[in-house]
Amino acid sequence: MNADGAAGKGAESGRKRTIDLNGDVGESFGAYRIGADEALLGIVTSANIACGFHAGDPATMRRTVRLCAERGVAIGAHPGLPDLAGFGRREMAVSPQEAYEMTVYQIGALAGFVRAEGAALRHVKPHGALYNMAAADAALAKAIAEAVYRVDGSLVLVGLAGSELVRAGEAIGLRVAGEAFADRRYRPDGTLVPRREPDALIEDAEEAAAQVLRLAAEGRAQTVCVHGDGPHALALAARVRRGLEEAGWTLSADIGC
Amino acid sequence: MNADGAAGKGAESGRKRTIDLNGDVGESFGAYRIGADEALLGIVTSANIACGFHAGDPATMRRTVRLCAERGVAIGAHPGLPDLAGFGRREMAVSPQEAYEMTVYQIGALAGFVRAEGAALRHVKPHGALYNMAAADAALAKAIAEAVYRVDGSLVLVGLAGSELVRAGEAIGLRVAGEAFADRRYRPDGTLVPRREPDALIEDAEEAAAQVLRLAAEGRAQTVCVHGDGPHALALAARVRRGLEEAGWTLSADIGC
Amino acid sequence: MNADGAAGKGAESGRKRTIDLNGDVGESFGAYRIGADEALLGIVTSANIACGFHAGDPATMRRTVRLCAERGVAIGAHPGLPDLAGFGRREMAVSPQEAYEMTVYQIGALAGFVRAEGAALRHVKPHGALYNMAAADAALAKAIAEAVYRVDGSLVLVGLAGSELVRAGEAIGLRVAGEAFADRRYRPDGTLVPRREPDALIEDAEEAAAQVLRLAAEGRAQTVCVHGDGPHALALAARVRRGLEEAGWTLSADIGC
Amino acid sequence: MNADGAAGKGAESGRKRTIDLNGDVGESFGAYRIGADEALLGIVTSANIACGFHAGDPATMRRTVRLCAERGVAIGAHPGLPDLAGFGRREMAVSPQEAYEMTVYQIGALAGFVRAEGAALRHVKPHGALYNMAAADAALAKAIAEAVYRVDGSLVLVGLAGSELVRAGEAIGLRVAGEAFADRRYRPDGTLVPRREPDALIEDAEEAAAQVLRLAAEGRAQTVCVHGDGPHALALAARVRRGLEEAGWTLSADIGC
């Protein structure tokens, strides 16, 4: 699949007017609760489930896989750096081989629960700092793509649209899905405004919905990430979904990539 | 399979004069090295690979799975309690559900590496305190058997011969293998002398080999555990293997269970 | 100090009509938030701060120590078992020596923040399963008391009133404070109704306040534990405090033990 | 203290012909053993003890503090990044505040054992990636120096000679000791040859001893790091010590900084 080409053209054809809405879930740990997973799973079409390194524990993984299966939400692994205290958001100087190994481990662990629940694993999307590093570092991206491919070549690899990770996935022969963010602001050149800048986040649901429609129409992404922390985020996510539906998009994880 | 019946009779028939020799491997962690895996894998026919909770990390797991595949040693998951500092040897009051969850997680994680290496996962053997608790606690045993069964019903469950774990495996429909120890002393009633007692361990290779021959002939176990820490243990393991071979046993993980 | 004697008599004298109200705080971890620490610190006179094993991380510890110092709440270490996923509530078969070591480590870590903030460390109260095990197991209790004593013999050791831990503290020469619970129901013989029983918890603030007044009047405890999870618990804690104040008790961590 | 000035001049005076020899110890973890601590403690005059984040656990810390106290070796904390799997050698994007917090926590934890053993804590030397990052990053260096200072202003801060960490320590008012390495090769400009380059390490004991003598004579460092992994390293360490003694240096942690 060509992230810029086929999907872009596809936006004009009937068959391709399908887009995926994804959300990060299963980030609780032990007695600690994060996220409004139940509510978010009522909005998204695919879910990225934390696998125990940056968040998530076996109990949360089991519960979340079951919840996704019940709701008909496509299940993905959300591997992160081994940094629970930092929620996987602090960059670490891991080697490509280490990135490969931690990705295989975490996909496998989640796949265990998926098999135990009789469900199916559809995709892999790295989390946080691992996601960001893999977007920019070709060697790391290649290692992660290889990990996904070797565990299961039929999985979809989700990465920042236009990133090294998406390129590495295509190069190895994986189906890929370029991701856009509903609540992050983009620069005119298509790159994200860094989080540390004051206008990095979009808090207005209307603005978010409009941005998503624009990115979708331009074929810039095959999946859109929404968040579920707090009523504000949930309202924004629901607004984005409604906007896409009203514009004639089919919301589904089956994006034909 | 009936651990006491079929295998016992089998010891007299040609088809069944097969026994498995298993060893715990892959217990290194990061910069820390434990065990003489290379040497031990030259002796055993099946290997139990630590899965990251009590020992092992993704790098060690990848390396060890590859090594087993190269050597033709059958690969098993060796899930333990989440207690790296205690090497999984300290009992923890985990609920059956928690035992289920940690078993699914760890089998899955190892299975990821097995798939990535194009190898096959054959069995699951709990480690340390989890092994001991599952030998005596029927509810815990059932939860672990269920975890193995739901991840992959074709896996062999290895547990202490005659234990609750073996019974739970049979009850759910798994193939099971009752385990005996080459270097642990047994009481006349067939139970193990507890580790805290002075004569718990057999250090003499001849005695160990003789004990294994006796247990095998009586059909008391389908797999025999040997250890690889130190030249003494390796020599004992090699002696046990030679004893079985000289007595006409076929050494193989394919024990027909 | 004699937990049954001096304090009991003290309840009749003016100088001793002082009681401590304690709460567990600092149990957040990384991105995970637990507890209403700010609100609870407005009610209690002493605080037990998690030290990183069952909950808490360095950032939370620094913030919580500072908060206690600002509010004039007495600071205590709240060491727990190394089981973040289980919140330190699962019993583990740790040896007395291991209990000693984990207690020294955690007191020391918290004391680092206390010194850095120019505050004072007043007490140590074990958490969860470690608290329960130390209440019943004399060897474990002795090891913990020894850990506290060797780090700083002027610290107060807080344990279940009448427990092995309190006895061990007295035996080694520590000041001790026997603890009662505002929201746990007691049996006629003075022992706690186990958590697993349906009537283990007191949810009615009036009943809790009445129970605390009774236990205080009888000199059965020198410190009363209240909780801060949820508005219900906070309301109960505030009611208990008001009840004690109205009955003429002075609320203070300076209980003269 | 001025790392370039006073000590340099001091090398010519009798009173100052004192140098410290330091080694990293206490890096075992649970069942895992690393290092030849007993042997190394017979050579060095000060020891840096791992504090549980990159290596070390409470049992190892207790044992190692006791060993140092028995041998009369000066005790230092060796705080590292929270990365046991990576042995604290992988850089992590921790903020200055996080570096402050993890340093306070780890110094405090070790200080707990030091008090429990009736010994004295003399210094703090960051480990691995934290050491390297603090050598080059002024904000991180300042945060670590502040952590040391606030826990105990009388501690000596050990850092790479001429680094940001040494400067930050001096700026806040700590005594500092600039460190040189016996087994690392230096460039003509005085900087270290990076580890990834083929000639980074000195393996010849004579060359190491000669380099140390030169660095000492030039007043370039107040403490010299030697290693204890393997007989080769121990022999090199012993040779370095002998070289200094034969050249008239007094080996002592009491370097008058």
XYZ file of C-alpha atoms in Angstrom, chain D residues 23-28 33-49 59-60 62-73 226-230 234-235 237-238 241:
47
model
C 35.376 1.115 42.467
C 31.753 0.305 41.638
C 30.366 -2.451 43.866
C 27.068 -3.871 45.071
C 25.764 -4.438 41.556
C 24.321 -7.883 42.185
C 25.782 -11.986 40.891
C 28.026 -9.415 39.224
C 31.474 -8.274 40.218
C 34.246 -9.435 42.516
C 33.371 -7.069 45.336
C 35.411 -8.771 48.030
C 38.579 -8.634 45.967
C 38.012 -5.112 44.681
C 37.380 -3.811 48.199
C 40.866 -5.007 49.071
C 42.288 -2.577 46.516
C 40.158 0.593 46.476
C 39.867 3.282 49.118
C 36.288 4.248 48.273
C 33.315 2.318 46.929
C 30.279 3.352 44.919
C 27.321 1.188 45.894
C 19.940 -7.415 50.402
C 22.961 -6.565 48.284
C 23.032 -4.193 53.270
C 25.743 -6.774 52.617
C 27.914 -4.349 50.673
C 27.665 -1.508 53.169
C 28.659 -3.922 55.923
C 31.583 -5.190 53.871
C 32.834 -1.672 53.191
C 32.531 -0.777 56.862
C 34.511 -3.861 57.876
C 37.221 -3.129 55.339
C 37.443 0.576 56.135
C 36.518 1.530 52.579
C 39.197 0.946 38.681
C 37.048 -2.069 37.889
C 36.661 -5.522 39.347
C 34.977 -7.656 36.714
C 37.329 -10.520 36.026
C 41.533 -6.867 39.260
C 45.153 -7.309 38.239
C 43.511 -2.321 39.533
C 46.157 -3.789 41.797
C 47.485 0.947 43.157
